[in-house]
Tab-separated table of C-alpha atoms in Angstrom:
chain	number	residue	atom	x	y	z
A	1	MET	CA	55.964	39.523	43.995
A	2	SER	CA	53.627	37.634	46.270
A	3	ALA	CA	51.416	39.054	48.907
A	4	LEU	CA	53.194	36.806	51.376
A	5	THR	CA	56.744	36.848	50.152
A	6	ALA	CA	59.388	37.380	52.812
A	7	THR	CA	56.926	36.959	55.635
A	8	ARG	CA	56.309	33.653	57.239
A	9	PRO	CA	52.603	32.851	57.307
A	10	THR	CA	51.617	31.490	60.669
A	11	GLY	CA	30.880	59.089	24.018
A	12	THR	CA	27.318	57.847	23.997
A	13	SER	CA	23.845	59.033	22.955
A	14	ASP	CA	21.740	60.804	25.549
A	15	ALA	CA	18.967	58.346	24.793
A	16	ALA	CA	18.885	55.628	27.380
A	17	ALA	CA	20.569	52.491	26.162
A	18	PRO	CA	19.128	49.165	27.265
A	19	ALA	CA	20.774	47.879	30.395
A	20	PRO	CA	22.960	44.844	29.877
A	21	ALA	CA	21.542	41.487	30.700
A	22	ALA	CA	22.175	40.379	34.241
A	23	SER	CA	25.552	38.864	34.819
A	24	ARG	CA	24.010	35.402	35.038
A	25	GLY	CA	24.151	35.404	31.204
A	26	ARG	CA	27.890	34.875	31.575
A	27	ALA	CA	27.717	33.379	35.035
A	28	LEU	CA	29.502	30.167	34.121
A	29	GLU	CA	32.428	32.037	32.623
A	30	LEU	CA	32.800	34.128	35.773
A	31	GLN	CA	32.570	31.058	37.954
A	32	GLY	CA	35.134	29.412	35.730
A	33	TYR	CA	37.473	32.343	36.286
A	34	ARG	CA	37.017	31.880	40.016
A	35	GLY	CA	37.845	28.206	39.748
A	36	LEU	CA	40.987	28.710	37.680
A	37	ALA	CA	42.093	31.612	39.863
A	38	ALA	CA	41.543	29.600	43.043
A	39	LEU	CA	43.650	26.709	41.720
A	40	SER	CA	46.310	29.169	40.605
A	41	THR	CA	46.332	30.642	44.111
A	42	VAL	CA	46.939	27.238	45.694
A	43	VAL	CA	49.839	26.458	43.341
A	44	PHE	CA	51.206	29.952	43.890
A	45	HIS	CA	51.309	29.538	47.646
A	46	VAL	CA	52.955	26.125	47.388
A	47	TRP	CA	55.522	27.734	45.076
A	48	GLN	CA	55.994	30.516	47.560
A	49	GLU	CA	56.444	28.132	50.450
A	50	TYR	CA	59.124	26.209	48.598
A	51	TYR	CA	60.791	29.306	47.171
A	52	THR	CA	60.863	31.706	50.106
A	53	TYR	CA	60.818	29.500	53.161
A	54	ASP	CA	62.512	26.302	52.005
A	55	ALA	CA	65.438	25.251	54.173
A	56	HIS	CA	67.617	24.713	51.096
A	57	GLY	CA	67.607	28.426	50.282
A	58	ALA	CA	65.706	30.821	48.067
A	59	HIS	CA	66.048	28.965	44.788
A	60	PRO	CA	62.926	28.630	42.616
A	61	PRO	CA	61.652	25.023	42.565
A	62	VAL	CA	61.236	25.367	38.784
A	63	ASP	CA	64.403	26.192	36.871
A	64	SER	CA	62.702	27.852	33.906
A	65	PRO	CA	62.000	31.555	34.565
A	66	TRP	CA	59.290	31.388	31.891
A	67	LEU	CA	57.397	28.685	33.764
A	68	GLY	CA	58.163	30.375	37.050
A	69	ALA	CA	56.518	33.583	35.835
A	70	LEU	CA	53.363	31.629	34.988
A	71	ILE	CA	53.213	29.861	38.341
A	72	SER	CA	53.931	32.993	40.332
A	73	LEU	CA	51.391	35.164	38.475
A	74	GLU	CA	49.155	36.766	41.096
A	75	VAL	CA	45.385	36.641	40.567
A	76	ILE	CA	44.135	38.528	43.626
A	77	ASP	CA	43.302	41.583	41.500
A	78	LEU	CA	41.014	39.416	39.356
A	79	PHE	CA	38.967	38.611	42.439
A	80	PHE	CA	38.813	42.303	43.356
A	81	VAL	CA	37.720	43.357	39.853
A	82	MET	CA	35.037	40.654	39.630
A	83	SER	CA	33.694	41.371	43.088
A	84	ALA	CA	33.453	45.119	42.490
A	85	TYR	CA	31.904	44.610	39.035
A	86	LEU	CA	29.124	42.379	40.326
A	87	LEU	CA	28.308	44.493	43.354
A	88	THR	CA	28.404	47.817	41.509
A	89	LEU	CA	26.069	46.788	38.652
A	90	SER	CA	22.853	47.728	40.455
A	91	TYR	CA	24.251	51.101	41.543
A	92	ALA	CA	25.423	51.828	37.999
A	93	ARG	CA	21.987	50.987	36.585
A	94	ALA	CA	20.257	53.140	39.184
A	95	ALA	CA	22.604	56.071	38.636
A	96	ILE	CA	22.699	55.973	34.834
A	97	ASP	CA	19.260	54.676	33.846
A	98	GLY	CA	17.214	55.155	37.022
A	99	ASN	CA	16.718	51.430	37.727
A	100	GLY	CA	16.409	50.583	41.426
A	101	ASN	CA	15.958	52.833	44.426
A	102	GLY	CA	19.551	53.674	45.176
A	103	ASN	CA	19.512	52.657	48.806
A	104	GLY	CA	21.913	49.756	48.907
A	105	GLY	CA	24.030	47.267	47.038
A	106	GLY	CA	23.368	44.005	45.307
A	107	ASN	CA	23.294	42.249	42.000
A	108	GLY	CA	20.742	42.402	39.225
A	109	GLY	CA	18.275	45.184	38.526
A	110	SER	CA	17.165	45.960	42.088
A	111	ILE	CA	19.173	47.613	44.828
A	112	ARG	CA	19.069	46.370	48.383
A	113	THR	CA	19.234	48.562	51.434
A	114	GLY	CA	22.676	48.969	52.924
A	115	LYS	CA	21.586	47.001	55.998
A	116	ASP	CA	20.326	44.094	53.906
A	117	PHE	CA	23.403	44.197	51.706
A	118	LEU	CA	25.749	43.975	54.678
A	119	PHE	CA	23.681	41.192	56.219
A	120	ARG	CA	23.945	39.090	53.081
A	121	ARG	CA	27.653	39.744	52.776
A	122	ALA	CA	28.089	38.829	56.423
A	123	ILE	CA	26.342	35.467	56.155
A	124	ARG	CA	28.381	34.654	53.062
A	125	ILE	CA	31.703	35.463	54.664
A	126	LEU	CA	31.679	35.482	58.430
A	127	PRO	CA	30.528	32.018	59.615
A	128	LEU	CA	33.218	30.173	57.697
A	129	TYR	CA	35.838	32.835	58.283
A	130	PHE	CA	35.311	33.041	62.044
A	131	LEU	CA	35.267	29.248	62.322
A	132	ALA	CA	38.534	28.920	60.441
A	133	VAL	CA	40.235	31.712	62.384
A	134	LEU	CA	39.241	30.224	65.735
A	135	VAL	CA	40.260	26.687	64.779
A	136	VAL	CA	43.621	27.610	63.277
A	137	TRP	CA	44.463	30.132	65.999
A	138	ALA	CA	43.583	27.635	68.755
A	139	VAL	CA	45.789	24.948	67.202
A	140	ARG	CA	48.715	27.347	66.952
A	141	ASN	CA	48.117	28.893	70.394
A	142	PRO	CA	47.386	25.924	72.677
A	143	THR	CA	48.206	27.879	75.836
A	144	LEU	CA	46.190	30.944	76.757
A	145	PRO	CA	46.353	33.860	76.328
A	146	GLY	CA	48.470	33.033	73.272
A	147	ASP	CA	48.976	35.744	70.705
A	148	TRP	CA	45.667	37.429	71.499
A	149	ARG	CA	46.507	40.460	69.344
A	150	ASP	CA	46.642	38.184	66.327
A	151	LEU	CA	43.220	36.748	67.171
A	152	VAL	CA	41.636	40.156	67.749
A	153	GLY	CA	43.179	41.522	64.555
A	154	HIS	CA	41.797	38.690	62.436
A	155	LEU	CA	38.351	38.731	64.039
A	156	THR	CA	38.054	42.483	63.415
A	157	PHE	CA	39.731	42.429	59.957
A	158	THR	CA	42.327	44.906	61.197
A	159	HIS	CA	45.307	42.557	60.830
A	160	ILE	CA	46.009	44.205	57.487
A	161	PHE	CA	47.339	47.190	59.451
A	162	ASP	CA	49.629	45.058	61.624
A	163	GLN	CA	53.105	44.822	60.118
A	164	GLU	CA	54.015	41.796	62.221
A	165	ARG	CA	50.770	39.799	62.178
A	166	ILE	CA	49.236	40.631	58.790
A	167	PHE	CA	49.964	37.112	57.506
A	168	TYR	CA	49.462	35.150	60.735
A	169	THR	CA	46.743	32.512	61.287
A	170	LEU	CA	45.164	32.687	57.802
A	171	GLY	CA	47.788	34.404	55.688
A	172	PRO	CA	45.750	35.021	52.502
A	173	THR	CA	42.886	36.705	54.389
A	174	TRP	CA	44.566	40.098	54.291
A	175	SER	CA	42.634	40.413	51.013
A	176	LEU	CA	39.356	39.744	52.817
A	177	SER	CA	40.030	42.810	54.947
A	178	LEU	CA	40.136	44.816	51.712
A	179	GLU	CA	36.822	43.308	50.643
A	180	ILE	CA	35.216	44.440	53.902
A	181	ALA	CA	36.595	47.949	53.365
A	182	PHE	CA	35.172	47.914	49.829
A	183	TYR	CA	31.711	46.883	51.065
A	184	LEU	CA	31.658	49.808	53.469
A	185	ALA	CA	32.876	52.203	50.786
A	186	LEU	CA	30.279	50.927	48.313
A	187	ILE	CA	27.256	51.455	50.551
A	188	ALA	CA	28.489	55.001	51.194
A	189	LEU	CA	29.523	55.987	47.652
A	190	GLY	CA	26.851	54.066	45.689
A	191	PRO	CA	23.799	55.920	47.027
A	192	LEU	CA	25.726	59.190	46.804
A	193	ALA	CA	26.386	58.587	43.111
A	194	VAL	CA	22.712	57.787	42.540
A	195	ARG	CA	21.598	61.007	44.252
A	196	VAL	CA	24.068	63.139	42.303
A	197	CYS	CA	23.062	61.579	38.986
A	198	ARG	CA	19.350	62.159	39.642
A	199	GLY	CA	20.003	65.895	39.281
A	200	LEU	CA	21.616	65.528	35.838
A	201	ALA	CA	19.470	65.975	32.727
A	202	THR	CA	21.356	63.815	30.240
A	203	ARG	CA	22.498	60.232	30.270
A	204	ARG	CA	25.859	61.324	28.903
A	205	ALA	CA	26.409	63.517	31.966
A	206	ARG	CA	25.433	60.693	34.327
A	207	VAL	CA	27.849	58.327	32.677
A	208	ALA	CA	30.589	60.951	32.875
A	209	VAL	CA	30.039	61.472	36.604
A	210	CYS	CA	30.139	57.749	37.348
A	211	ALA	CA	33.187	57.182	35.165
A	212	SER	CA	34.994	60.139	36.708
A	213	GLY	CA	34.366	58.789	40.184
A	214	CYS	CA	35.785	55.399	39.246
A	215	ALA	CA	38.816	57.052	37.658
A	216	ALA	CA	39.471	59.069	40.811
A	217	LEU	CA	39.234	55.945	42.978
A	218	PHE	CA	41.763	54.266	40.692
A	219	VAL	CA	44.196	57.170	40.525
A	220	LEU	CA	44.337	57.912	44.243
A	221	PRO	CA	46.010	54.596	45.170
A	222	VAL	CA	48.499	55.070	42.330
A	223	VAL	CA	49.397	58.474	43.778
A	224	TRP	CA	49.725	56.933	47.227
A	225	ILE	CA	52.079	54.231	45.949
A	226	SER	CA	54.146	56.773	44.008
A	227	VAL	CA	54.583	59.063	47.001
A	228	ALA	CA	55.270	56.225	49.418
A	229	HIS	CA	57.870	54.580	47.190
A	230	TYR	CA	59.565	57.385	45.287
A	231	VAL	CA	59.146	60.375	47.646
A	232	VAL	CA	59.140	58.949	51.153
A	233	GLY	CA	61.164	55.853	50.297
A	234	VAL	CA	59.012	53.328	52.161
A	235	PRO	CA	60.347	49.807	51.456
A	236	HIS	CA	58.037	47.415	49.631
A	237	THR	CA	58.071	45.109	52.678
A	238	ASN	CA	56.095	47.647	54.706
A	239	TRP	CA	52.910	45.634	54.306
A	240	PRO	CA	50.311	48.047	55.796
A	241	VAL	CA	51.530	50.821	53.490
A	242	TYR	CA	51.327	48.808	50.270
A	243	PHE	CA	48.620	46.254	51.132
A	244	GLY	CA	46.116	48.537	52.858
A	245	PRO	CA	42.987	49.842	51.096
A	246	GLN	CA	44.689	53.183	50.418
A	247	ALA	CA	47.136	51.339	48.131
A	248	ARG	CA	45.065	48.460	46.778
A	249	PHE	CA	41.652	49.993	46.060
A	250	GLY	CA	42.554	50.262	42.363
A	251	GLY	CA	41.360	46.708	41.707
A	252	PHE	CA	37.925	47.522	43.058
A	253	ALA	CA	37.862	50.819	41.134
A	254	ALA	CA	38.572	48.894	37.928
A	255	GLY	CA	35.646	46.560	38.632
A	256	MET	CA	33.371	49.506	39.359
A	257	ALA	CA	34.461	51.096	36.080
A	258	LEU	CA	33.676	47.868	34.238
A	259	ALA	CA	30.133	47.899	35.617
A	260	VAL	CA	29.704	51.551	34.605
A	261	LEU	CA	31.077	50.863	31.114
A	262	LEU	CA	28.818	47.883	30.440
A	263	VAL	CA	25.714	49.695	31.713
A	264	ALA	CA	26.638	52.742	29.603
A	265	LEU	CA	27.103	50.605	26.490
A	266	GLY	CA	24.067	48.400	26.960
A	267	ASP	CA	23.840	46.154	23.916
A	268	ARG	CA	25.890	48.474	21.735
A	269	GLY	CA	29.336	47.576	20.563
A	270	ARG	CA	29.225	43.949	21.641
A	271	LEU	CA	32.246	42.012	20.456
A	272	SER	CA	32.221	39.211	17.955
A	273	ALA	CA	34.003	36.003	18.831
A	274	ARG	CA	36.691	36.937	16.316
A	275	ALA	CA	37.331	40.262	18.074
A	276	THR	CA	37.225	38.732	21.542
A	277	VAL	CA	40.142	36.374	21.043
A	278	PRO	CA	42.914	38.886	20.233
A	279	LEU	CA	41.754	41.211	23.017
A	280	SER	CA	41.802	38.357	25.505
A	281	VAL	CA	45.178	37.157	24.297
A	282	ALA	CA	46.599	40.669	24.606
A	283	ALA	CA	45.344	40.968	28.194
A	284	LEU	CA	46.718	37.557	29.173
A	285	ALA	CA	50.038	38.277	27.485
A	286	GLY	CA	50.250	41.552	29.385
A	287	LEU	CA	49.592	39.793	32.680
A	288	TYR	CA	52.243	37.199	31.933
A	289	ALA	CA	54.770	39.857	30.932
A	290	LEU	CA	54.018	41.774	34.120
A	291	SER	CA	54.729	38.685	36.198
A	292	TYR	CA	57.897	37.893	34.259
A	293	LEU	CA	59.293	41.417	34.483
A	294	SER	CA	58.328	42.057	38.098
A	295	ASP	CA	61.312	42.184	40.398
A	296	PRO	CA	61.591	43.899	43.781
A	297	GLU	CA	61.890	47.663	43.465
A	298	ASN	CA	61.502	47.898	39.674
A	299	PHE	CA	58.649	49.725	37.920
A	300	ALA	CA	56.702	46.551	37.111
A	301	HIS	CA	56.802	45.520	40.742
A	302	THR	CA	55.951	48.926	42.178
A	303	TYR	CA	52.859	49.347	39.971
A	304	TYR	CA	52.105	45.636	39.554
A	305	HIS	CA	48.582	45.732	40.989
A	306	PRO	CA	47.206	48.860	39.256
A	307	ILE	CA	48.513	47.548	35.928
A	308	ALA	CA	47.165	44.058	36.619
A	309	ALA	CA	43.753	45.515	37.491
A	310	VAL	CA	43.578	47.237	34.081
A	311	LEU	CA	44.538	44.009	32.323
A	312	TRP	CA	41.977	41.941	34.238
A	313	PHE	CA	39.416	44.668	33.407
A	314	THR	CA	40.242	44.164	29.723
A	315	LEU	CA	39.973	40.390	29.934
A	316	LEU	CA	36.628	40.492	31.721
A	317	TYR	CA	35.316	43.077	29.241
A	318	ALA	CA	36.257	40.717	26.422
A	319	THR	CA	34.421	37.927	28.232
A	320	LEU	CA	31.255	39.758	29.260
A	321	HIS	CA	30.561	42.137	26.344
A	322	VAL	CA	30.186	39.469	23.664
A	323	ARG	CA	27.294	39.122	21.259
A	324	PRO	CA	24.661	36.868	22.887
A	325	ARG	CA	24.787	34.050	20.363
A	326	GLU	CA	28.506	34.201	19.702
A	327	GLN	CA	30.441	31.229	21.048
A	328	VAL	CA	34.050	31.900	21.975
A	329	ARG	CA	35.841	28.592	21.734
A	330	TRP	CA	38.247	29.043	24.616
A	331	HIS	CA	35.360	29.958	26.920
A	332	GLY	CA	34.586	26.253	26.858
A	333	LEU	CA	37.352	25.889	29.417
A	334	LEU	CA	35.679	28.432	31.692
A	335	ARG	CA	32.366	26.552	31.421
A	336	ALA	CA	33.884	23.118	32.002
A	337	ARG	CA	32.218	21.264	34.887
A	338	TRP	CA	35.417	20.634	36.800
A	339	VAL	CA	36.389	24.313	36.635
A	340	THR	CA	32.983	25.680	37.643
A	341	SER	CA	32.792	23.126	40.447
A	342	VAL	CA	36.016	24.486	41.887
A	343	GLY	CA	34.645	27.993	41.376
A	344	LEU	CA	31.589	27.079	43.438
A	345	VAL	CA	33.718	26.095	46.451
A	346	SER	CA	36.455	28.644	45.836
A	347	TYR	CA	35.780	30.703	48.956
A	348	SER	CA	36.148	27.641	51.172
A	349	LEU	CA	39.225	26.643	49.201
A	350	TYR	CA	40.643	30.124	49.697
A	351	ILE	CA	40.073	29.929	53.445
A	352	TRP	CA	41.488	26.454	54.057
A	353	HIS	CA	44.245	25.869	51.519
A	354	GLU	CA	47.080	27.491	53.458
A	355	PRO	CA	46.429	25.667	56.762
A	356	VAL	CA	46.082	22.432	54.782
A	357	MET	CA	49.375	23.065	52.990
A	358	LEU	CA	51.276	23.899	56.154
A	359	GLN	CA	49.874	20.890	58.023
A	360	LEU	CA	50.793	18.548	55.156
A	361	ILE	CA	54.335	19.884	55.182
A	362	LYS	CA	54.573	19.665	58.965
A	363	SER	CA	53.306	16.069	58.933
A	364	GLY	CA	55.798	15.003	56.269
A	365	LEU	CA	53.036	14.006	53.847
A	366	VAL	CA	54.505	15.954	50.929
A	367	PRO	CA	58.067	16.029	49.600
A	368	THR	CA	59.974	18.962	51.043
A	369	SER	CA	62.791	19.157	48.517
A	370	GLN	CA	62.525	21.743	45.805
A	371	ALA	CA	62.540	18.973	43.230
A	372	GLY	CA	59.348	17.648	44.837
A	373	PHE	CA	57.406	20.838	44.188
A	374	PRO	CA	55.178	19.443	41.364
A	375	ILE	CA	54.130	16.447	43.474
A	376	ALA	CA	53.607	18.638	46.524
A	377	ALA	CA	51.456	21.072	44.534
A	378	LEU	CA	49.288	18.211	43.241
A	379	ILE	CA	48.817	16.703	46.698
A	380	VAL	CA	47.921	20.051	48.234
A	381	ILE	CA	45.419	20.785	45.440
A	382	VAL	CA	43.662	17.434	45.816
A	383	ILE	CA	43.353	17.585	49.590
A	384	ALA	CA	42.584	21.309	49.764
A	385	VAL	CA	39.805	20.974	47.148
A	386	ALA	CA	38.355	18.051	49.108
A	387	VAL	CA	38.438	20.054	52.343
A	388	GLY	CA	37.023	23.097	50.569
A	389	THR	CA	34.158	21.056	49.094
A	390	ALA	CA	33.254	19.619	52.493
A	391	SER	CA	33.475	23.081	54.028
A	392	TYR	CA	31.175	24.528	51.372
A	393	TRP	CA	28.399	21.997	51.939
A	394	LEU	CA	28.747	21.776	55.719
A	395	VAL	CA	29.276	25.454	56.589
A	396	GLU	CA	29.061	27.878	53.695
A	397	TYR	CA	25.923	26.604	51.954
A	398	PRO	CA	23.831	26.193	55.147
A	399	ALA	CA	24.757	29.749	56.147
A	400	SER	CA	23.596	31.005	52.743
A	401	LEU	CA	20.105	29.653	53.463
A	402	LEU	CA	19.689	32.497	55.948
A	403	GLY	CA	19.889	34.884	53.022
A	404	LYS	CA	17.119	32.998	51.226
A	405	ALA	CA	14.980	33.088	54.348
A	406	ARG	CA	15.456	36.869	54.649
A	407	ASP	CA	14.614	37.395	50.972
A	408	GLY	CA	10.843	37.789	50.649
A	409	LYS	CA	10.788	35.519	47.613
A	410	GLY	CA	13.148	32.969	49.095
A	411	VAL	CA	15.618	33.511	46.303
A	412	ALA	CA	19.309	34.230	46.814
A	413	ARG	CA	19.825	36.871	44.150
A	414	ASP	CA	23.445	37.680	44.843
A	415	PHE	CA	25.860	36.036	42.447
A	416	TYR	CA	28.619	35.063	44.864
A	417	PRO	CA	30.578	38.315	44.627
A	418	ASP	CA	32.961	37.405	47.424
A	419	PRO	CA	36.704	37.821	46.891
A	420	THR	CA	37.228	34.231	45.980
A	421	ARG	CA	33.821	33.310	44.646
């Protein structure tokens, strides 16, 4: 079930193993995942608009339930897992192998101070986000004071706790509120983990502490969901209960666990191309089955996101922990220029695609019948990608230059670990 459905959007040796190569060794594959996931998100929201809000009634615009399950497969947990993996790597290296100083978060072998980390996250996210919120809110609220609570909620990332307005203005950005919560949690928990691990004599013990912490962060949201749904009986449409960080942190915990696992393994146990394929296929098949079986109030729906996070964890493990010179044939798709290009602008695409879609529908520039869904999806993709590309070069990229200026070497070392990057 969609994030927006039913709501109108206005054991290892103690000897230290070598740390894994920086994620840039598989950077193209990760960027390819972002690109494919961003395109999937656009199609998903067009599907949702036609399915849930279409004037002809709630009938899927694609008759085949098999195709419908593919189109409606949610990828938000993939973004969470990737983001947490990339940002947790430096903490995991510092905690397990003593690399870095343990003061803050970042990518690669060094660890930034918490202040620097938050600054770099802010310049990646906030200029474009605030611009989009102000523009879209102003268009939809031409007379002041308008819905000022909606504006304040979005500008402070607290709209995720507002049952009525969680999907207003920029509907998909409820997930960005979770990213902000994760950043704050990471700069608190990361240094704590490093300090605790410094007092442990063996690498095995340090790995166990880090893994246990990730497991606890994954289990707690599952317990929350179980109590809320099966004990208290909170309906699944209570968005703050099921979409807040207390319920959705499992995706980030899975990404943190992936970083810990790959640092713990180092170069040991890397997969051959032959072993990678069946593991990847199994993860993708599980994700598809989860989407197909998910129906309001059933088990697959209730625990959709924790299960999806584990499956995305598996897929990313099969992508990242491959022997250096092994070439996995299907990874060619992830490295394709058109896919990585979309991945580059995916944050801008994430921000703008819903307003673009709604304006196209309002202006009558796309077919509104359910039969016109494929054409509508194609039109929205083309225009939203164009808008996202312009937004990247005009707003997002210039803002990123501030990060290079702040870096003493003038190098932007972060690997775009934003929710949609």
